[in-house]
Amino acid sequence: MSADAVLSVQGLTTEFRTPRGAVRALDDVSFDVRPGETVGVVGESGSGKSTAALSVLGLLPPAGRVTGGRALFDGRDLLAMPAEELRKLRGDDVSMIFQDPLTSLNPVLTIGAQVAEAVLVHREVPESAARERAVELLTSVGIEDAPRRLDQYPHEFSGGMRQRVMIAMAIANEPKLLIADEPTTALDVTVQAQVLRVLAEARDRTGASTILITHDLGLLAEMADRVVVMYCGRVVETGDVFGIFREPRHPYTRGLLASRPGATAGARRLPAVPGQPPSLAAPPSGCTFHPRCELSRGREPCRRDEPDLLPVDGTGRTSRCHYHHELAHEEAR
């Protein structure tokens, strides 16, 4: 783990109570976020991306609980922090942009009241000053005529505008760490580009380290410095974004990259990762990816032994694959 990390997640394990018993949604998840960098977390739905963020911030639903690990933020363990202290931290030093702004914003409060509240909860300032700050924030994220729009309600804003409001609220107190959970879901391509530009500008203006949770590999290529690939509640590969895209060292990462549509794809059928993600209630033995893995080819170690997340040939990257070196040989050929 990096000594200068803003956030260092170490061995994070999270379980959910279900009628079938406890289900492990995260298993020994570890990664760092360094000052000023953007770490992209990618994987299929159900891989544990959002659960990791909610676990770190103490926002799990009642059925979930963290059963192990640490999450060190500026040297303090968020997982051991009293609830009141963690509540003060959220929205101040650490902020999160949630996936669906329509359900995250209160429909019966004005936009101005909600943005100003993000300031008032953490700063002792007059309401007039908080309202002025709200105007400044909305203007900074590209909302025109902000003084008038303060008195409107969420339903009077488009999806892209609501997401801009969420970004404004998240950067209200200039956090050290910004977590964006699928920030462009359900937005059309043009609006996605606008929201991403606003997010990048906000990140650059505040200097915040960023965790970008997404299933969009193109988004990672554009915005991330490093990538954490998750599968079945575990980290299966980490590395710098250029290395991940150029030479993936886990077959799951390679499958994700191969399934990307491209401008020159034409009418060809896109390759897909075969099979379906396993049930977290009954994961396969050995490597959890081996039933879907073309590299495994039924080999005994893949079916029997769970691989560790190990360094890859002095590259600064890691892979959870018994035969990751074979991928390097294939790339060379």
Short mmCIF file of C-alpha atoms in Angstrom, two decimals:
data_model
loop_
_atom_site.label_atom_id
_atom_site.label_comp_id
_atom_site.label_asym_id
_atom_site.label_seq_id
_atom_site.Cartn_x
_atom_site.Cartn_y
_atom_site.Cartn_z
CA MET A 1 0.00 0.00 0.00
CA SER A 2 1.17 3.52 -0.81
CA ALA A 3 2.29 5.57 2.20
CA ASP A 4 1.01 8.81 0.66
CA ALA A 5 -2.45 7.49 -0.30
CA VAL A 6 -5.44 9.72 0.41
CA LEU A 7 -7.51 6.56 0.77
CA SER A 8 -6.06 3.11 1.38
CA VAL A 9 -8.60 0.27 1.35
CA GLN A 10 -7.09 -2.88 2.84
CA GLY A 11 -8.76 -6.28 2.92
CA LEU A 12 -12.31 -4.92 2.79
CA THR A 13 -14.87 -7.71 3.28
CA THR A 14 -18.64 -7.13 3.27
CA GLU A 15 -21.54 -9.53 3.76
CA PHE A 16 -25.30 -9.31 3.27
CA ARG A 17 -27.92 -11.25 5.18
CA THR A 18 -30.27 -13.15 2.87
CA PRO A 19 -32.90 -15.90 3.32
CA ARG A 20 -30.20 -18.30 2.11
CA GLY A 21 -27.73 -17.13 4.73
CA ALA A 22 -24.84 -14.67 4.64
CA VAL A 23 -23.58 -13.76 1.17
CA ARG A 24 -20.10 -12.30 0.80
CA ALA A 25 -20.41 -9.35 -1.58
CA LEU A 26 -16.82 -8.15 -1.15
CA ASP A 27 -13.91 -10.44 -0.41
CA ASP A 28 -10.52 -9.02 0.63
CA VAL A 29 -10.73 -5.90 -1.57
CA SER A 30 -7.66 -3.65 -1.50
CA PHE A 31 -6.67 -0.57 -3.49
CA ASP A 32 -5.16 2.89 -2.99
CA VAL A 33 -6.15 6.34 -4.19
CA ARG A 34 -3.23 8.76 -4.31
CA PRO A 35 -3.39 12.57 -4.11
CA GLY A 36 -4.87 14.16 -7.22
CA GLU A 37 -5.36 10.94 -9.18
CA THR A 38 -8.48 9.35 -10.62
CA VAL A 39 -8.91 5.63 -9.97
CA GLY A 40 -11.48 3.89 -12.16
CA VAL A 41 -13.33 0.88 -10.73
CA VAL A 42 -14.83 -1.30 -13.45
CA GLY A 43 -16.72 -4.58 -13.70
CA GLU A 44 -20.06 -6.14 -14.57
CA SER A 45 -23.21 -5.40 -12.59
CA GLY A 46 -22.98 -7.18 -9.25
CA SER A 47 -19.18 -7.25 -9.19
CA GLY A 48 -19.06 -5.14 -6.02
CA LYS A 49 -18.08 -1.71 -7.39
CA SER A 50 -20.75 0.35 -5.66
CA THR A 51 -20.78 -1.89 -2.59
CA ALA A 52 -17.12 -1.04 -1.99
CA ALA A 53 -17.88 2.70 -1.97
CA LEU A 54 -20.95 2.31 0.25
CA SER A 55 -18.99 0.12 2.66
CA VAL A 56 -16.21 2.69 3.00
CA LEU A 57 -18.66 5.53 3.65
CA GLY A 58 -20.88 3.60 6.08
CA LEU A 59 -23.89 3.77 3.75
CA LEU A 60 -24.74 0.08 3.44
CA PRO A 61 -28.41 -0.91 3.74
CA PRO A 62 -29.44 -2.60 7.02
CA ALA A 63 -28.88 -6.10 5.60
CA GLY A 64 -25.22 -5.37 4.86
CA ARG A 65 -22.27 -5.18 7.21
CA VAL A 66 -18.50 -4.86 6.91
CA THR A 67 -16.88 -7.93 8.47
CA GLY A 68 -13.21 -7.15 7.90
CA GLY A 69 -10.57 -4.79 6.62
CA ARG A 70 -9.62 -1.15 6.97
CA ALA A 71 -10.23 2.03 4.97
CA LEU A 72 -7.61 4.59 5.94
CA PHE A 73 -8.44 8.17 4.98
CA ASP A 74 -5.72 10.61 5.99
CA GLY A 75 -4.57 7.99 8.47
CA ARG A 76 -8.00 7.50 10.07
CA ASP A 77 -9.88 4.22 9.68
CA LEU A 78 -13.32 5.07 8.31
CA LEU A 79 -14.59 1.59 9.20
CA ALA A 80 -13.79 2.11 12.89
CA MET A 81 -14.97 5.72 13.04
CA PRO A 82 -17.99 6.58 15.23
CA ALA A 83 -21.16 7.16 13.21
CA GLU A 84 -21.44 10.84 14.12
CA GLU A 85 -17.83 11.56 13.13
CA LEU A 86 -18.30 9.70 9.85
CA ARG A 87 -21.47 11.68 9.14
CA LYS A 88 -19.53 14.94 9.54
CA LEU A 89 -16.85 13.65 7.18
CA ARG A 90 -19.33 12.74 4.41
CA GLY A 91 -20.05 15.75 2.25
CA ASP A 92 -17.07 17.61 3.65
CA ASP A 93 -13.70 15.86 3.17
CA VAL A 94 -15.31 12.99 1.23
CA SER A 95 -18.24 13.44 -1.17
CA MET A 96 -20.19 11.03 -3.35
CA ILE A 97 -22.10 11.58 -6.58
CA PHE A 98 -24.79 8.91 -6.69
CA GLN A 99 -25.98 7.01 -9.73
CA ASP A 100 -29.52 8.36 -9.95
CA PRO A 101 -29.90 12.08 -9.18
CA LEU A 102 -33.69 11.88 -9.39
CA THR A 103 -33.87 9.61 -6.34
CA SER A 104 -30.95 11.36 -4.59
CA LEU A 105 -32.56 14.81 -4.68
CA ASN A 106 -35.52 15.59 -2.43
CA PRO A 107 -38.51 16.24 -4.73
CA VAL A 108 -40.26 18.63 -2.29
CA LEU A 109 -37.29 20.92 -1.62
CA THR A 110 -35.98 23.51 -4.05
CA ILE A 111 -32.63 23.05 -5.71
CA GLY A 112 -31.32 26.09 -3.88
CA ALA A 113 -32.31 24.72 -0.48
CA GLN A 114 -30.56 21.42 -1.16
CA VAL A 115 -27.33 22.92 -2.48
CA ALA A 116 -27.24 25.47 0.36
CA GLU A 117 -27.81 22.66 2.87
CA ALA A 118 -24.66 20.94 1.65
CA VAL A 119 -22.79 24.06 2.79
CA LEU A 120 -24.73 24.77 6.01
CA VAL A 121 -24.32 21.24 7.39
CA HIS A 122 -20.52 21.61 7.39
CA ARG A 123 -19.90 25.36 7.62
CA GLU A 124 -21.08 27.94 10.16
CA VAL A 125 -22.19 30.63 7.72
CA PRO A 126 -25.38 32.70 7.39
CA GLU A 127 -28.10 31.31 5.14
CA SER A 128 -27.60 34.26 2.79
CA ALA A 129 -23.95 33.30 2.34
CA ALA A 130 -24.90 29.67 1.73
CA ARG A 131 -27.38 30.79 -0.92
CA GLU A 132 -24.70 32.90 -2.59
CA ARG A 133 -22.40 29.88 -2.52
CA ALA A 134 -25.19 27.81 -4.11
CA VAL A 135 -25.44 30.30 -6.98
CA GLU A 136 -21.67 30.17 -7.42
CA LEU A 137 -21.66 26.36 -7.43
CA LEU A 138 -24.51 26.00 -9.92
CA THR A 139 -22.85 28.52 -12.21
CA SER A 140 -19.55 26.65 -11.97
CA VAL A 141 -21.18 23.43 -13.24
CA GLY A 142 -22.73 25.18 -16.22
CA ILE A 143 -26.28 25.88 -15.05
CA GLU A 144 -27.37 29.14 -16.64
CA ASP A 145 -29.44 31.76 -14.83
CA ALA A 146 -28.55 30.12 -11.49
CA PRO A 147 -30.23 32.75 -9.22
CA ARG A 148 -33.61 32.00 -10.83
CA ARG A 149 -33.14 28.24 -10.94
CA LEU A 150 -32.38 28.09 -7.21
CA ASP A 151 -36.11 28.31 -6.56
CA GLN A 152 -37.06 25.51 -8.93
CA TYR A 153 -37.61 21.86 -8.00
CA PRO A 154 -35.80 18.75 -9.24
CA HIS A 155 -38.63 17.75 -11.59
CA GLU A 156 -38.09 21.04 -13.46
CA PHE A 157 -34.54 19.99 -14.38
CA SER A 158 -33.49 17.53 -17.08
CA GLY A 159 -31.48 14.41 -16.18
CA GLY A 160 -28.21 16.04 -17.19
CA MET A 161 -29.01 19.18 -15.22
CA ARG A 162 -29.88 17.16 -12.13
CA GLN A 163 -26.54 15.40 -12.38
CA ARG A 164 -24.83 18.78 -12.57
CA VAL A 165 -26.64 19.74 -9.36
CA MET A 166 -25.30 16.57 -7.72
CA ILE A 167 -21.77 17.50 -8.79
CA ALA A 168 -22.26 21.02 -7.41
CA MET A 169 -23.37 19.60 -4.06
CA ALA A 170 -20.46 17.15 -3.99
CA ILE A 171 -17.81 19.87 -4.50
CA ALA A 172 -19.51 22.44 -2.23
CA ASN A 173 -16.90 22.04 0.51
CA GLU A 174 -13.92 21.26 -1.75
CA PRO A 175 -13.48 17.62 -0.68
CA LYS A 176 -10.19 15.75 -0.71
CA LEU A 177 -11.88 12.66 -2.14
CA LEU A 178 -14.72 12.56 -4.67
CA ILE A 179 -16.54 9.30 -5.42
CA ALA A 180 -18.63 9.23 -8.61
CA ASP A 181 -20.88 6.17 -8.94
CA GLU A 182 -21.93 5.65 -12.58
CA PRO A 183 -22.34 9.42 -13.06
CA THR A 184 -23.61 9.19 -16.66
CA THR A 185 -26.08 6.29 -16.40
CA ALA A 186 -29.31 6.81 -18.40
CA LEU A 187 -28.03 9.98 -20.08
CA ASP A 188 -27.78 10.30 -23.84
CA VAL A 189 -24.34 10.51 -25.42
CA THR A 190 -24.28 14.28 -25.86
CA VAL A 191 -25.36 14.94 -22.26
CA GLN A 192 -22.89 12.32 -21.02
CA ALA A 193 -20.04 14.25 -22.62
CA GLN A 194 -21.24 17.49 -21.06
CA VAL A 195 -21.54 15.97 -17.58
CA LEU A 196 -18.10 14.36 -17.85
CA ARG A 197 -16.57 17.66 -18.84
CA VAL A 198 -18.18 19.32 -15.82
CA LEU A 199 -16.96 16.53 -13.55
CA ALA A 200 -13.40 16.80 -14.89
CA GLU A 201 -13.43 20.58 -14.45
CA ALA A 202 -14.75 20.23 -10.90
CA ARG A 203 -12.08 17.66 -10.09
CA ASP A 204 -9.33 19.89 -11.49
CA ARG A 205 -10.66 22.98 -9.71
CA THR A 206 -10.81 21.34 -6.27
CA GLY A 207 -7.74 19.11 -6.71
CA ALA A 208 -9.75 16.19 -5.32
CA SER A 209 -8.66 12.61 -5.69
CA THR A 210 -11.43 10.71 -7.48
CA ILE A 211 -12.89 7.22 -7.54
CA LEU A 212 -14.85 6.74 -10.76
CA ILE A 213 -17.16 3.71 -10.63
CA THR A 214 -18.34 2.63 -14.06
CA HIS A 215 -18.91 -0.18 -16.53
CA ASP A 216 -17.92 2.14 -19.40
CA LEU A 217 -14.36 1.37 -20.51
CA GLY A 218 -14.32 4.36 -22.83
CA LEU A 219 -14.98 6.60 -19.87
CA LEU A 220 -12.03 5.07 -18.02
CA ALA A 221 -9.74 5.60 -21.01
CA GLU A 222 -10.67 9.28 -21.02
CA MET A 223 -10.62 10.10 -17.31
CA ALA A 224 -8.76 7.51 -15.21
CA ASP A 225 -5.09 7.36 -14.23
CA ARG A 226 -5.29 3.86 -12.77
CA VAL A 227 -7.86 1.07 -13.03
CA VAL A 228 -9.21 -1.49 -10.55
CA VAL A 229 -11.02 -4.38 -12.26
CA MET A 230 -13.54 -6.26 -10.09
CA TYR A 231 -15.22 -9.61 -10.59
CA CYS A 232 -17.49 -11.51 -8.20
CA GLY A 233 -16.65 -9.25 -5.26
CA ARG A 234 -12.88 -9.42 -5.72
CA VAL A 235 -10.19 -7.30 -7.35
CA VAL A 236 -8.80 -9.31 -10.28
CA GLU A 237 -6.45 -6.77 -11.86
CA THR A 238 -5.01 -3.32 -11.14
CA GLY A 239 -2.70 -1.08 -13.09
CA ASP A 240 -2.18 2.17 -14.94
CA VAL A 241 -4.85 2.86 -17.53
CA PHE A 242 -2.46 2.63 -20.50
CA GLY A 243 -1.08 -0.74 -19.41
CA ILE A 244 -4.54 -2.16 -18.74
CA PHE A 245 -5.81 -1.17 -22.19
CA ARG A 246 -2.64 -2.10 -24.05
CA GLU A 247 -1.75 -5.38 -22.32
CA PRO A 248 -4.47 -6.75 -20.01
CA ARG A 249 -3.08 -9.41 -17.69
CA HIS A 250 -6.32 -11.05 -16.63
CA PRO A 251 -8.62 -12.91 -19.05
CA TYR A 252 -11.68 -11.14 -17.63
CA THR A 253 -10.16 -7.72 -18.37
CA ARG A 254 -9.27 -8.90 -21.86
CA GLY A 255 -12.85 -10.06 -22.39
CA LEU A 256 -14.24 -6.69 -21.28
CA LEU A 257 -11.92 -4.84 -23.62
CA ALA A 258 -12.74 -7.11 -26.56
CA SER A 259 -16.47 -6.50 -26.11
CA ARG A 260 -16.18 -2.73 -26.64
CA PRO A 261 -17.93 -1.40 -29.73
CA GLY A 262 -15.69 0.68 -31.97
CA ALA A 263 -16.15 3.21 -34.72
CA THR A 264 -14.76 0.76 -37.27
CA ALA A 265 -16.60 -2.34 -36.03
CA GLY A 266 -19.07 -2.27 -38.90
CA ALA A 267 -21.68 -5.01 -38.82
CA ARG A 268 -19.51 -7.64 -37.13
CA ARG A 269 -20.81 -9.35 -34.02
CA LEU A 270 -19.03 -8.13 -30.91
CA PRO A 271 -17.32 -10.84 -28.85
CA ALA A 272 -18.72 -11.36 -25.37
CA VAL A 273 -17.41 -12.88 -22.16
CA PRO A 274 -19.02 -16.35 -22.26
CA GLY A 275 -21.45 -17.49 -19.58
CA GLN A 276 -22.87 -15.52 -16.67
CA PRO A 277 -21.38 -14.20 -13.44
CA PRO A 278 -21.66 -16.85 -10.70
CA SER A 279 -24.01 -16.58 -7.75
CA LEU A 280 -22.31 -14.94 -4.77
CA ALA A 281 -24.25 -17.35 -2.57
CA ALA A 282 -22.50 -20.32 -4.21
CA PRO A 283 -19.30 -19.19 -5.98
CA PRO A 284 -17.27 -21.82 -7.85
CA SER A 285 -14.22 -23.36 -6.26
CA GLY A 286 -10.75 -22.16 -7.15
CA CYS A 287 -10.68 -19.12 -9.39
CA THR A 288 -14.21 -17.69 -9.52
CA PHE A 289 -13.72 -16.80 -13.19
CA HIS A 290 -12.58 -20.23 -14.38
CA PRO A 291 -16.02 -21.48 -15.63
CA ARG A 292 -16.04 -18.56 -18.11
CA CYS A 293 -12.32 -18.40 -18.82
CA GLU A 294 -10.90 -19.34 -22.22
CA LEU A 295 -7.39 -19.33 -20.74
CA SER A 296 -8.24 -21.93 -18.09
CA ARG A 297 -9.03 -24.75 -20.53
CA GLY A 298 -10.10 -26.97 -17.64
CA ARG A 299 -6.69 -26.90 -15.94
CA GLU A 300 -6.65 -28.25 -12.41
CA PRO A 301 -5.10 -25.25 -10.61
CA CYS A 302 -7.86 -22.98 -11.96
CA ARG A 303 -10.59 -25.31 -10.67
CA ARG A 304 -8.89 -26.10 -7.36
CA ASP A 305 -6.77 -23.17 -6.15
CA GLU A 306 -7.90 -19.61 -5.57
CA PRO A 307 -5.21 -17.33 -7.08
CA ASP A 308 -3.70 -14.48 -5.11
CA LEU A 309 -3.53 -10.91 -6.38
CA LEU A 310 0.17 -10.75 -7.21
CA PRO A 311 2.54 -8.27 -8.88
CA VAL A 312 3.06 -8.65 -12.63
CA ASP A 313 6.70 -8.71 -13.75
CA GLY A 314 7.79 -5.50 -12.05
CA THR A 315 5.24 -3.41 -14.00
CA GLY A 316 3.52 -1.92 -10.96
CA ARG A 317 0.42 -3.89 -11.93
CA THR A 318 -1.27 -6.85 -10.24
CA SER A 319 -3.32 -9.79 -11.51
CA ARG A 320 -5.36 -12.55 -9.87
CA CYS A 321 -4.64 -15.24 -12.47
CA HIS A 322 -2.53 -18.41 -12.33
CA TYR A 323 -1.50 -18.00 -15.97
CA HIS A 324 -1.36 -14.24 -16.52
CA HIS A 325 2.12 -14.62 -18.06
CA GLU A 326 0.53 -16.52 -20.96
CA LEU A 327 -1.44 -13.41 -21.88
CA ALA A 328 1.84 -11.50 -22.22
CA HIS A 329 3.16 -14.20 -24.57
CA GLU A 330 0.00 -13.99 -26.69
CA GLU A 331 0.33 -10.21 -26.92
CA ALA A 332 3.95 -10.62 -28.02
CA ARG A 333 2.93 -13.02 -30.79
#
